[in-house]
Amino acid sequence: MTEKALNPFAIAQQQLDDAAQRLGLDPATHELLRWPMKEYKVLLPVRMDDGTTRVFHGFRIPYNTARGPAKGGLRWHPDETIDTVRALAAWMTWKTAVVDIPLGGGKGGIVCNPKELSETEKERLARAYMRALGSTFSVTRDVPAPDVYTTPQIMAWMMDEYETMRGEHHPGVITGKPIALGGSQGRGDATARGGIYVTREAAKAHGIDLENKTMAIQGFGNAGQFAALLGNEILGLKLVAASDSRGGVYDPGGITPKALIDHKLKTGGVKGFPNATAIDNEALLELDVTLLFPSALENVITRENAGNIKCKILCELANGPTTPAADEILYKNKVVVLPDFLANAGGVTVSYFEQVQNTYNYYWELWEVHKRLDEKMTAAFKAVYEMHKAEGINMRQAAYLVAVARVAEACRLRGWT
Ligand code: NAD
């Protein structure tokens, strides 16, 4: 089997096994953390605009709830599988633990191609999903959020369906909502902003100057676009390359992030951006840039291309972009890897802030969200960096040790193990 064909859940388990061994976890705790505690699989018959009915497959996996209610996004993607959802749910468990918010981890999704669905079909699909799984969701049990190809509008439809089922307001049942319906200030760019704060700390720790240095972004979607904007605004980085599912563009002289976002809005992709040359995803990853942000999907940096990665800092906004074999090569080559569940934890952190505000029914100003997010991300980076230094292990292994130890402790204190 080539490494690319590796199942993301097998990778997530392999990473956990490594942490369990280093921590000396007892066999019962290790087994408990290797698997989701629950899994839901649902069929969703949906009436299409042409009058036919299509049956979609949906999943929800609350992976571990020892530290609090499950939390994690909903991905709508044609390649969604139960094992992708399991892996993402496991990573959510480690992510909420590494930023030390009182939540567990979960993930869900629907096998579909949203690009082929009309707005009304998407609404019926969102409502069908909530009808099928609504009884498992609540602010005290499991709280979904957006992920790849799901939006604040989709969250709003799901919240409305849930509240209709319950006959009362429950905005905290789902996060990533539009602000007018109880969304938090600062949720839109939170994932990228958290990654930028962590990058700032990593650059300080490693003595890397970022001002006027270059960045490349694979996956110019929600996380990727805000990384371009904030990387420029907060860290002074210059965007030189970006890609999406339709292709990539490269301009060593620099690309204005806002202009590229406008171009994508107009044309549907980054391709054809004026004065830039075309670049494929493989070449983009191997560019000689200071910062690389993989911000699309899993397993793009593997044993085959890891040796060619030239960036100084690799900030994983995507979940699972680097395979374990690639990790070892990057570590040897002294690439500073900011592992996914640390680097992209800003999204779930502000989702948690959203839940808190919904529960209090009192809302914070944008500056408060940014300040609290910065504090959480900086503290998480420091905990992981100290572990990395103390144990002489790479940053992903260090992040696992910090997170898994916290989840294992909660399981033990509950008397589960
Ligand atoms: P998104 O749908 O907004 O963007 C994904 C982008 O990736 C799109 O532009 C798409 O065209 C592009 N893409 C898809 N396949 C590609 C390919 N083969 N090559 C290059 N680009 C490709 O999704 P998002 O919310 O930005 O999520 C991106 C990644 O970040 C995912 O791994 C997700 O799990 C992770 N993430 C997102 C959040 C969040 O709050 N949005 C939080 C944590 C992690």
Coordinates of C-alpha atoms and ligand atoms in Angstrom, one line a residue:
M1 CA 0.0 0.0 0.0
T2 CA 1.4 3.4 -0.8
E3 CA 1.5 5.9 2.0
K4 CA -1.1 8.1 0.3
A5 CA -3.6 5.2 0.5
L6 CA -3.1 5.1 4.2
N7 CA -6.4 5.4 6.1
P8 CA -6.4 8.6 8.2
F9 CA -7.9 6.7 11.2
A10 CA -5.0 4.2 11.0
I11 CA -2.7 7.2 11.1
A12 CA -4.6 8.7 14.1
Q13 CA -4.3 5.4 15.9
Q14 CA -0.6 5.1 15.1
Q15 CA 0.0 8.6 16.5
L16 CA -2.0 7.7 19.7
D17 CA -0.1 4.4 20.1
D18 CA 3.2 6.3 20.0
A19 CA 1.9 8.7 22.7
A20 CA 0.5 5.9 24.8
Q21 CA 3.8 4.1 24.8
R22 CA 5.8 7.3 25.7
L23 CA 3.3 8.1 28.5
G24 CA 3.3 4.5 29.7
L25 CA -0.5 4.4 29.6
D26 CA -2.1 1.3 31.0
P27 CA -3.7 -1.1 28.4
A28 CA -7.3 -0.2 29.3
T29 CA -6.8 3.6 28.9
H30 CA -4.9 3.0 25.7
E31 CA -7.7 0.8 24.3
L32 CA -10.3 3.3 25.4
L33 CA -8.5 6.2 23.6
R34 CA -7.9 4.2 20.4
W35 CA -11.6 4.0 19.5
P36 CA -14.7 6.3 19.3
M37 CA -16.9 5.7 22.4
K38 CA -20.0 5.9 20.1
E39 CA -20.8 6.0 16.4
Y40 CA -23.9 7.0 14.5
K41 CA -24.6 6.2 10.9
V42 CA -27.8 7.5 9.3
L43 CA -29.5 7.5 5.9
L44 CA -31.0 10.7 4.8
P45 CA -33.7 10.6 2.0
V46 CA -33.9 14.1 0.5
R47 CA -36.3 15.4 -2.1
M48 CA -34.3 17.0 -4.9
D49 CA -35.5 20.1 -6.9
D50 CA -36.4 17.9 -9.8
G51 CA -38.9 15.9 -7.7
T52 CA -36.7 12.8 -7.4
T53 CA -35.4 11.5 -4.0
R54 CA -31.8 10.9 -3.3
V55 CA -30.5 9.0 -0.3
F56 CA -27.4 10.4 1.4
H57 CA -25.2 8.7 4.0
G58 CA -24.4 10.7 7.2
F59 CA -22.2 10.1 10.2
R60 CA -21.7 11.5 13.7
I61 CA -19.0 10.3 16.0
P62 CA -18.7 11.6 19.6
Y63 CA -15.2 10.2 20.1
N64 CA -14.5 10.8 23.8
T65 CA -16.4 12.9 26.3
A66 CA -14.4 12.5 29.4
R67 CA -13.4 16.2 29.5
G68 CA -16.8 17.6 28.4
P69 CA -19.5 17.4 25.7
A70 CA -18.2 16.3 22.3
K71 CA -17.3 19.1 19.9
G72 CA -16.4 19.0 16.3
G73 CA -17.4 20.0 12.8
L74 CA -19.6 18.6 10.0
R75 CA -17.9 17.9 6.7
W76 CA -19.8 17.6 3.4
H77 CA -17.5 15.9 1.0
P78 CA -17.9 13.2 -1.8
D79 CA -14.9 11.3 -0.4
E80 CA -16.2 11.3 3.2
T81 CA -15.8 7.8 4.9
I82 CA -16.5 6.5 8.4
D83 CA -12.7 6.3 8.9
T84 CA -12.1 9.9 7.9
V85 CA -14.8 10.9 10.4
R86 CA -13.2 8.7 13.1
A87 CA -9.8 10.2 12.5
L88 CA -11.1 13.8 12.6
A89 CA -13.1 13.0 15.8
A90 CA -10.0 11.6 17.5
W91 CA -8.0 14.7 16.5
M92 CA -10.8 16.9 17.9
T93 CA -10.5 15.1 21.2
W94 CA -6.8 15.9 21.3
K95 CA -7.4 19.4 20.1
T96 CA -9.8 20.5 22.8
A97 CA -7.5 18.9 25.3
V98 CA -4.3 20.7 24.0
V99 CA -6.0 24.1 24.2
D100 CA -7.4 23.1 27.5
I101 CA -11.1 23.9 27.0
P102 CA -13.7 21.8 28.9
L103 CA -14.9 19.8 25.9
G104 CA -14.5 16.3 24.4
G105 CA -14.1 15.6 20.7
G106 CA -16.4 14.6 17.9
K107 CA -16.9 14.9 14.2
G108 CA -19.6 14.3 11.6
G109 CA -20.3 14.5 7.9
I110 CA -22.4 13.7 4.9
V111 CA -21.2 11.9 1.8
C112 CA -22.2 14.5 -0.9
N113 CA -20.9 17.0 -3.3
P114 CA -22.3 20.3 -2.2
K115 CA -21.1 21.9 -5.5
E116 CA -23.8 19.9 -7.2
L117 CA -26.6 20.8 -4.8
S118 CA -28.8 23.9 -5.0
E119 CA -29.4 26.1 -2.0
T120 CA -32.8 24.5 -1.4
E121 CA -31.4 21.0 -1.7
K122 CA -28.6 21.9 0.8
E123 CA -31.3 23.3 3.2
R124 CA -33.3 20.1 3.0
L125 CA -30.2 18.0 3.5
A126 CA -29.1 20.0 6.6
R127 CA -32.6 19.7 8.1
A128 CA -32.7 16.0 7.4
Y129 CA -29.4 15.5 9.1
M130 CA -30.6 17.3 12.2
R131 CA -33.9 15.4 12.2
A132 CA -32.0 12.1 12.1
L133 CA -29.4 13.0 14.8
G134 CA -31.1 15.8 16.8
S135 CA -31.8 13.6 19.7
T136 CA -28.0 13.0 20.2
F137 CA -27.1 16.7 20.0
S138 CA -27.3 19.2 22.9
V139 CA -25.0 21.7 24.6
T140 CA -24.4 19.2 27.3
R141 CA -23.8 16.2 25.0
D142 CA -22.5 17.0 21.5
V143 CA -22.2 20.3 19.7
P144 CA -21.5 20.3 15.9
A145 CA -19.9 23.1 13.9
P146 CA -18.7 23.9 10.3
D147 CA -15.9 22.0 8.5
V148 CA -15.0 21.5 4.8
Y149 CA -17.9 22.7 2.6
T150 CA -20.3 23.6 5.4
T151 CA -21.1 27.2 6.2
P152 CA -22.8 29.5 8.8
Q153 CA -26.0 29.3 6.7
I154 CA -26.0 25.5 7.0
M155 CA -25.4 25.8 10.8
A156 CA -28.4 28.3 10.9
W157 CA -30.7 25.8 9.1
M158 CA -29.6 23.0 11.5
M159 CA -30.2 25.2 14.6
D160 CA -33.6 26.1 13.3
E161 CA -34.6 22.5 12.7
Y162 CA -33.3 21.5 16.2
E163 CA -35.2 24.4 17.9
T164 CA -38.3 23.5 15.9
M165 CA -38.0 19.9 17.2
R166 CA -37.5 21.1 20.8
G167 CA -40.0 23.9 20.7
E168 CA -37.6 26.3 22.4
H169 CA -34.4 28.3 21.8
H170 CA -31.1 26.4 22.0
P171 CA -28.5 28.4 20.0
G172 CA -25.6 26.6 21.8
V173 CA -26.5 23.3 20.1
I174 CA -24.4 24.3 17.1
T175 CA -21.6 26.8 16.6
G176 CA -20.3 28.7 13.6
K177 CA -23.7 30.3 13.3
P178 CA -24.2 33.7 11.6
I179 CA -23.7 36.5 14.2
A180 CA -27.4 37.5 13.8
L181 CA -28.4 34.1 15.2
G182 CA -26.0 33.9 18.1
G183 CA -22.7 33.4 16.4
S184 CA -19.6 34.8 18.0
Q185 CA -17.6 37.8 16.9
G186 CA -14.4 36.5 15.4
R187 CA -15.5 33.0 14.6
G188 CA -15.0 33.5 10.8
D189 CA -11.3 33.9 10.9
A190 CA -10.6 32.1 14.2
T191 CA -8.9 29.0 12.8
A192 CA -6.4 31.0 10.7
R193 CA -6.0 33.6 13.5
G194 CA -5.1 30.9 16.0
G195 CA -2.6 29.4 13.5
I196 CA -1.1 32.9 13.0
Y197 CA -0.7 33.4 16.8
V198 CA 1.0 30.0 17.1
T199 CA 3.2 30.8 14.2
R200 CA 4.2 34.1 15.8
E201 CA 5.2 32.2 19.0
A202 CA 7.1 29.5 17.1
A203 CA 9.0 32.1 15.1
K204 CA 9.9 33.8 18.4
A205 CA 11.0 30.5 20.0
H206 CA 13.2 29.6 17.0
G207 CA 14.5 33.1 16.2
I208 CA 12.9 33.1 12.7
D209 CA 12.2 36.6 11.3
L210 CA 8.9 36.7 9.4
E211 CA 8.7 40.4 8.3
N212 CA 8.5 40.5 4.5
K213 CA 9.2 36.8 4.2
T214 CA 7.1 34.5 2.0
M215 CA 4.1 32.2 2.5
A216 CA 2.4 29.7 0.3
I217 CA -1.1 28.3 0.9
Q218 CA -2.5 25.0 -0.3
G219 CA -6.3 25.2 -0.1
F220 CA -7.6 28.7 -0.5
G221 CA -10.9 28.2 1.4
N222 CA -12.0 29.5 4.7
A223 CA -8.9 28.7 6.7
G224 CA -6.5 29.4 3.8
Q225 CA -7.9 32.8 2.8
F226 CA -7.8 34.2 6.3
A227 CA -4.3 32.8 6.8
A228 CA -3.3 34.9 3.8
L229 CA -5.0 38.0 5.1
L230 CA -3.8 37.7 8.7
G231 CA -0.4 36.3 7.8
N232 CA 0.1 39.6 6.0
E233 CA -1.6 41.8 8.5
I234 CA -0.2 40.4 11.8
L235 CA 3.1 38.9 10.8
G236 CA 4.0 40.9 7.7
L237 CA 4.3 37.8 5.5
K238 CA 4.0 38.1 1.7
L239 CA 1.8 35.7 -0.1
V240 CA 3.5 34.2 -3.2
A241 CA 1.4 31.1 -4.0
A242 CA -2.1 29.7 -3.4
S243 CA -4.1 26.8 -4.7
D244 CA -7.6 25.3 -4.5
S245 CA -9.2 22.2 -6.0
R246 CA -9.2 23.7 -9.5
G247 CA -5.5 24.7 -9.6
G248 CA -2.9 27.1 -8.2
V249 CA -1.1 30.4 -8.9
Y250 CA 2.4 31.6 -8.1
D251 CA 3.9 35.1 -8.2
P252 CA 7.3 35.5 -6.5
G253 CA 6.7 39.3 -6.6
G254 CA 3.8 38.8 -4.2
I255 CA 0.0 38.4 -4.5
T256 CA -2.4 40.7 -2.6
P257 CA -4.5 38.4 -0.5
K258 CA -7.7 40.5 -0.9
A259 CA -7.3 40.7 -4.7
L260 CA -7.0 36.9 -4.9
I261 CA -10.0 36.5 -2.7
D262 CA -12.0 38.8 -4.9
H263 CA -10.8 37.0 -8.0
K264 CA -11.9 33.6 -6.5
L265 CA -15.3 35.1 -5.6
K266 CA -15.7 36.3 -9.2
T267 CA -14.4 33.2 -11.0
G268 CA -14.9 30.4 -8.5
G269 CA -11.1 29.7 -8.2
V270 CA -7.6 31.1 -7.8
K271 CA -6.7 29.9 -11.4
G272 CA -6.2 32.7 -13.9
F273 CA -5.2 35.4 -11.4
P274 CA -3.6 38.2 -13.4
N275 CA 0.2 38.3 -13.7
A276 CA 0.6 35.0 -11.8
T277 CA 1.8 31.7 -13.3
A278 CA 0.0 28.4 -12.9
I279 CA 1.4 26.0 -10.3
D280 CA 0.2 22.5 -9.3
N281 CA -0.3 21.4 -5.8
E282 CA 2.8 19.3 -5.6
A283 CA 5.1 22.1 -6.7
L284 CA 3.4 24.6 -4.4
L285 CA 4.2 22.4 -1.4
E286 CA 7.9 22.3 -2.4
L287 CA 8.4 26.0 -2.9
D288 CA 11.3 27.7 -1.1
V289 CA 9.1 29.8 1.3
T290 CA 9.4 30.7 4.9
L291 CA 5.8 29.7 5.8
L292 CA 3.8 26.9 4.3
F293 CA 0.1 26.5 5.2
P294 CA -1.4 23.2 4.1
S295 CA -5.1 24.2 4.4
A296 CA -7.0 21.7 2.3
L297 CA -7.2 17.9 3.0
E298 CA -5.3 15.0 4.5
N299 CA -2.1 13.1 3.5
V300 CA -0.6 15.7 1.2
I301 CA 2.9 15.6 2.7
T302 CA 4.2 12.0 2.6
R303 CA 7.4 10.1 2.6
E304 CA 7.6 10.8 -1.2
N305 CA 7.7 14.6 -1.0
A306 CA 8.7 15.4 2.6
G307 CA 12.4 15.5 1.7
N308 CA 11.6 18.3 -0.8
I309 CA 9.8 20.6 1.6
K310 CA 11.8 23.7 1.9
C311 CA 9.7 26.0 4.2
K312 CA 11.1 27.0 7.6
I313 CA 7.7 26.7 9.4
L314 CA 4.9 24.3 8.3
C315 CA 1.7 25.4 10.0
E316 CA -0.9 22.7 9.5
L317 CA -4.3 24.5 9.2
A318 CA -5.7 21.4 7.6
N319 CA -6.3 18.3 9.6
G320 CA -3.9 15.4 9.0
P321 CA -1.9 16.9 6.0
T322 CA 1.4 15.1 7.1
T323 CA 1.8 11.4 7.4
P324 CA 3.9 9.9 10.3
A325 CA 6.8 8.9 7.9
A326 CA 6.9 12.5 6.5
D327 CA 6.9 13.8 10.1
E328 CA 10.2 12.0 10.8
I329 CA 11.8 13.4 7.6
L330 CA 10.7 17.0 8.4
Y331 CA 12.0 16.7 11.9
K332 CA 15.4 15.5 10.7
N333 CA 15.4 18.4 8.2
K334 CA 14.7 20.9 11.0
V335 CA 11.4 22.1 9.5
V336 CA 9.4 23.5 12.4
V337 CA 6.0 21.7 12.2
L338 CA 3.1 23.2 14.0
P339 CA 0.9 20.1 14.2
D340 CA -2.8 20.3 13.1
F341 CA -4.6 19.9 16.4
L342 CA -2.5 22.7 17.9
A343 CA -2.2 25.0 14.8
N344 CA -5.9 24.9 13.8
A345 CA -7.4 24.9 17.3
G346 CA -8.4 28.5 17.0
G347 CA -11.7 27.5 15.3
V348 CA -12.8 25.2 18.1
T349 CA -11.6 27.6 20.8
V350 CA -13.9 30.4 19.4
S351 CA -16.6 27.8 18.9
Y352 CA -16.3 27.2 22.6
F353 CA -16.5 30.9 23.3
E354 CA -19.6 30.9 21.1
Q355 CA -21.2 28.1 23.3
V356 CA -20.3 30.1 26.5
Q357 CA -21.9 33.3 25.1
N358 CA -25.0 31.4 24.0
T359 CA -25.3 29.8 27.5
Y360 CA -24.9 33.2 29.2
N361 CA -27.1 34.9 26.5
Y362 CA -24.5 37.8 26.7
Y363 CA -22.1 38.6 23.9
W364 CA -18.5 39.7 23.8
E365 CA -16.8 42.4 21.7
L366 CA -14.5 41.4 18.9
W367 CA -11.4 42.5 20.8
E368 CA -12.3 40.3 23.8
V369 CA -12.6 37.3 21.5
H370 CA -9.2 38.0 20.0
K371 CA -7.5 38.6 23.4
R372 CA -8.9 35.4 24.9
L373 CA -8.0 33.4 21.7
D374 CA -4.5 34.7 21.8
E375 CA -4.1 33.7 25.5
K376 CA -5.4 30.2 24.8
M377 CA -3.2 29.6 21.7
T378 CA -0.1 31.1 23.3
A379 CA -0.5 28.9 26.4
A380 CA -1.1 25.8 24.3
F381 CA 2.0 26.6 22.2
K382 CA 4.1 27.0 25.3
A383 CA 2.9 23.7 26.9
V384 CA 3.7 21.8 23.7
Y385 CA 7.0 23.6 23.1
E386 CA 8.2 22.9 26.6
M387 CA 7.3 19.2 26.2
H388 CA 9.1 19.1 22.9
K389 CA 12.2 20.6 24.5
A390 CA 12.0 18.5 27.7
E391 CA 11.5 15.2 25.9
G392 CA 13.6 15.8 22.8
I393 CA 10.6 14.8 20.6
N394 CA 9.0 16.5 17.6
M395 CA 6.1 19.0 18.1
R396 CA 3.4 16.6 17.1
Q397 CA 4.6 13.9 19.5
A398 CA 4.8 16.7 22.2
A399 CA 1.3 17.9 21.4
Y400 CA 0.0 14.3 21.7
L401 CA 1.7 13.8 25.1
V402 CA 0.1 17.0 26.5
A403 CA -3.3 16.2 25.1
V404 CA -3.5 12.5 25.7
A405 CA -2.3 12.9 29.3
R406 CA -5.1 15.3 30.0
V407 CA -7.8 13.1 28.5
A408 CA -6.4 10.0 30.2
E409 CA -6.4 11.9 33.5
A410 CA -10.1 12.8 33.0
C411 CA -10.9 9.1 32.2
R412 CA -9.1 8.0 35.3
L413 CA -10.7 10.6 37.6
R414 CA -14.2 9.5 36.3
G415 CA -13.3 5.9 37.3
W416 CA -13.5 4.7 33.7
T417 CA -10.0 3.3 33.9
Ligands
NAD1 P1 -13.1 25.1 2.9 O1 -14.0 24.2 2.2 O2 -13.5 26.5 3.2 O3 -11.7 25.1 2.0 C1 -11.1 24.0 1.6 C2 -10.3 24.5 0.4 O4 -9.4 23.5 -0.1 C3 -11.1 24.9 -0.8 O5 -10.7 26.1 -1.4 C4 -10.9 23.8 -1.8 O6 -11.0 24.2 -3.2 C5 -9.5 23.4 -1.5 N1 -9.1 22.1 -1.9 C6 -9.8 20.9 -1.9 N2 -9.1 19.9 -2.5 C7 -7.9 20.4 -2.8 C8 -6.8 19.9 -3.4 N3 -6.7 18.6 -3.7 N4 -5.7 20.7 -3.5 C9 -5.8 22.0 -3.2 N5 -6.8 22.6 -2.6 C10 -7.9 21.8 -2.4 O7 -12.6 24.3 4.2 P2 -11.9 24.9 5.5 O8 -13.0 25.1 6.5 O9 -11.0 26.0 5.1 O10 -11.1 23.7 6.0 C11 -9.8 23.4 5.4 C12 -9.0 22.4 6.3 O11 -8.9 23.1 7.6 C13 -9.7 21.1 6.6 O12 -8.7 20.1 6.8 C14 -10.4 21.3 7.9 O13 -10.7 20.1 8.6 C15 -9.4 22.2 8.6 N6 -10.0 23.0 9.6 C16 -11.0 24.0 9.4 C17 -11.5 24.7 10.4 C18 -12.5 25.8 10.2 O14 -12.9 26.4 11.2 N7 -12.9 26.1 9.0 C19 -11.1 24.4 11.7 C20 -10.1 23.4 11.9 C21 -9.6 22.7 10.9

